[in-house]
mmCIF file of C-alpha atoms in Angstrom:
data_model
loop_
_atom_site.group_PDB
_atom_site.id
_atom_site.type_symbol
_atom_site.label_atom_id
_atom_site.label_comp_id
_atom_site.label_asym_id
_atom_site.label_seq_id
_atom_site.Cartn_x
_atom_site.Cartn_y
_atom_site.Cartn_z
ATOM 1 C CA GLN A 88 48.559 107.014 92.655
ATOM 2 C CA VAL A 89 50.961 104.064 92.800
ATOM 3 C CA GLN A 90 49.789 101.188 90.611
ATOM 4 C CA LEU A 91 52.879 98.933 90.668
ATOM 5 C CA VAL A 92 54.961 98.489 93.820
ATOM 6 C CA GLU A 93 58.316 96.697 93.712
ATOM 7 C CA SER A 94 60.292 95.258 96.600
ATOM 8 C CA GLY A 95 63.206 92.934 97.259
ATOM 9 C CA GLY A 96 66.133 94.818 95.776
ATOM 10 C CA GLY A 97 69.350 95.348 97.657
ATOM 11 C CA LEU A 98 73.062 94.685 97.874
ATOM 12 C CA VAL A 99 74.367 91.154 97.472
ATOM 13 C CA GLN A 100 77.729 89.538 96.814
ATOM 14 C CA ALA A 101 78.464 87.740 93.565
ATOM 15 C CA GLY A 102 76.956 84.272 93.603
ATOM 16 C CA GLY A 103 74.180 85.290 95.949
ATOM 17 C CA SER A 104 70.437 85.440 95.438
ATOM 18 C CA LEU A 105 67.608 87.947 95.594
ATOM 19 C CA ARG A 106 63.866 87.669 95.108
ATOM 20 C CA LEU A 107 62.000 90.615 93.628
ATOM 21 C CA SER A 108 58.272 91.118 94.056
ATOM 22 C CA CYS A 109 55.842 93.429 92.294
ATOM 23 C CA ALA A 110 52.197 93.899 93.209
ATOM 24 C CA ALA A 111 49.653 95.696 91.044
ATOM 25 C CA SER A 112 46.880 97.766 92.570
ATOM 26 C CA ARG A 113 43.217 96.891 92.224
ATOM 27 C CA SER A 114 42.753 99.882 89.930
ATOM 28 C CA ILE A 115 44.299 97.804 87.140
ATOM 29 C CA LEU A 116 41.296 95.675 86.244
ATOM 30 C CA SER A 117 43.094 92.999 84.260
ATOM 31 C CA ILE A 118 46.661 92.279 83.196
ATOM 32 C CA ASN A 119 47.745 90.245 80.205
ATOM 33 C CA ILE A 120 51.518 90.224 80.755
ATOM 34 C CA MET A 121 53.737 91.058 83.713
ATOM 35 C CA GLY A 122 57.489 91.228 83.639
ATOM 36 C CA TRP A 123 60.759 92.754 84.677
ATOM 37 C CA TYR A 124 63.071 95.127 82.842
ATOM 38 C CA ARG A 125 66.392 96.513 83.958
ATOM 39 C CA GLN A 126 68.520 99.518 83.164
ATOM 40 C CA ALA A 127 72.212 99.882 83.964
ATOM 41 C CA PRO A 128 74.043 103.220 83.831
ATOM 42 C CA GLY A 129 74.665 104.284 80.247
ATOM 43 C CA LYS A 130 72.505 101.523 78.809
ATOM 44 C CA GLN A 131 68.978 101.260 77.477
ATOM 45 C CA ARG A 132 66.236 99.579 79.415
ATOM 46 C CA GLU A 133 66.063 95.910 78.458
ATOM 47 C CA LEU A 134 63.720 93.015 79.051
ATOM 48 C CA VAL A 135 64.810 90.555 81.721
ATOM 49 C CA ALA A 136 61.793 88.258 81.743
ATOM 50 C CA ASP A 137 58.038 88.328 81.344
ATOM 51 C CA ILE A 138 55.108 85.974 81.780
ATOM 52 C CA ASP A 139 51.584 85.956 80.398
ATOM 53 C CA SER A 140 48.343 84.736 81.936
ATOM 54 C CA GLY A 141 48.879 81.237 80.564
ATOM 55 C CA GLY A 142 52.291 80.879 82.193
ATOM 56 C CA ASN A 143 54.309 81.363 79.006
ATOM 57 C CA ARG A 144 57.677 82.882 79.831
ATOM 58 C CA ASN A 145 60.362 84.808 77.990
ATOM 59 C CA TYR A 146 63.911 85.338 79.257
ATOM 60 C CA ASP A 147 66.865 87.368 78.181
ATOM 61 C CA GLU A 148 69.688 85.062 77.113
ATOM 62 C CA PHE A 149 72.022 86.466 79.759
ATOM 63 C CA VAL A 150 69.748 85.460 82.643
ATOM 64 C CA LYS A 151 68.284 82.211 81.316
ATOM 65 C CA GLY A 152 69.113 79.368 83.680
ATOM 66 C CA ARG A 153 69.795 81.712 86.593
ATOM 67 C CA PHE A 154 66.556 83.698 86.940
ATOM 68 C CA THR A 155 63.004 82.409 87.266
ATOM 69 C CA ILE A 156 59.860 84.475 86.795
ATOM 70 C CA SER A 157 56.552 83.457 88.344
ATOM 71 C CA ARG A 158 53.129 84.976 88.853
ATOM 72 C CA GLU A 159 50.133 84.778 91.162
ATOM 73 C CA ILE A 160 47.125 85.864 89.113
ATOM 74 C CA ALA A 161 44.723 86.338 92.025
ATOM 75 C CA LYS A 162 47.196 88.571 93.872
ATOM 76 C CA LYS A 163 48.210 90.466 90.726
ATOM 77 C CA THR A 164 51.791 89.816 91.755
ATOM 78 C CA VAL A 165 54.887 88.840 89.803
ATOM 79 C CA TYR A 166 58.161 87.530 91.232
ATOM 80 C CA LEU A 167 61.699 87.268 89.953
ATOM 81 C CA GLN A 168 63.962 84.764 91.685
ATOM 82 C CA MET A 169 67.557 85.677 90.886
ATOM 83 C CA ASN A 170 70.275 83.133 91.617
ATOM 84 C CA SER A 171 73.993 83.085 90.869
ATOM 85 C CA LEU A 172 74.038 86.850 90.609
ATOM 86 C CA LYS A 173 76.906 88.527 88.787
ATOM 87 C CA PRO A 174 78.237 92.085 88.962
ATOM 88 C CA GLU A 175 76.907 92.547 85.420
ATOM 89 C CA ASP A 176 73.385 92.151 86.833
ATOM 90 C CA THR A 177 73.727 95.433 88.708
ATOM 91 C CA ALA A 178 70.927 97.725 87.536
ATOM 92 C CA VAL A 179 67.642 99.307 88.451
ATOM 93 C CA TYR A 180 64.943 96.707 87.950
ATOM 94 C CA TYR A 181 61.505 97.892 86.835
ATOM 95 C CA CYS A 182 58.248 96.020 87.094
ATOM 96 C CA ASN A 183 56.017 96.170 84.026
ATOM 97 C CA ALA A 184 52.392 95.266 83.436
ATOM 98 C CA ARG A 185 50.596 95.302 80.103
ATOM 99 C CA ARG A 186 46.924 95.047 79.279
ATOM 100 C CA ALA A 187 44.887 95.233 76.095
ATOM 101 C CA GLU A 188 42.560 98.206 75.800
ATOM 102 C CA SER A 189 40.390 99.534 72.997
ATOM 103 C CA SER A 190 43.084 102.070 72.108
ATOM 104 C CA GLY A 191 45.846 99.469 72.106
ATOM 105 C CA LEU A 192 48.236 97.764 74.479
ATOM 106 C CA ARG A 193 48.715 99.864 77.610
ATOM 107 C CA SER A 194 51.848 99.581 79.712
ATOM 108 C CA TYR A 195 52.294 100.359 83.408
ATOM 109 C CA TRP A 196 55.641 100.828 85.149
ATOM 110 C CA GLY A 197 56.890 100.694 88.697
ATOM 111 C CA GLN A 198 59.379 103.214 90.056
ATOM 112 C CA GLY A 199 62.214 100.693 90.101
ATOM 113 C CA THR A 200 64.258 98.873 92.718
ATOM 114 C CA GLN A 201 68.049 98.917 92.856
ATOM 115 C CA VAL A 202 69.970 95.649 92.606
ATOM 116 C CA THR A 203 73.694 95.884 93.288
ATOM 117 C CA VAL A 204 76.002 92.872 93.015
ATOM 118 C CA SER A 205 79.490 93.250 94.448
ATOM 119 C CA SER A 206 82.518 91.151 93.541
#
């Protein structure tokens, strides 16, 4: 039962670009916020960017100006355009979707896609 499917990761040289995509299955009836987190070896998972249904966006300070998050509501899909990539961006990137339920805010996670930036 895969509910979030990521794609677009890979190996790129410093200064290059990648575009990540994440599609939610129809079993998720509605989504309030979609976003991307990343986790590098030895570090905690951290927010990269997220976007709500109204198009409001949040970015980590280290990626602001280089990354752009966007969303297609009808397709239940979120994208992360990553430009000017740096070796420090190397991590596993995880798609996240959150929705409000009667029991609270529920979070869904993808399995992750590897992004490796070489110097």
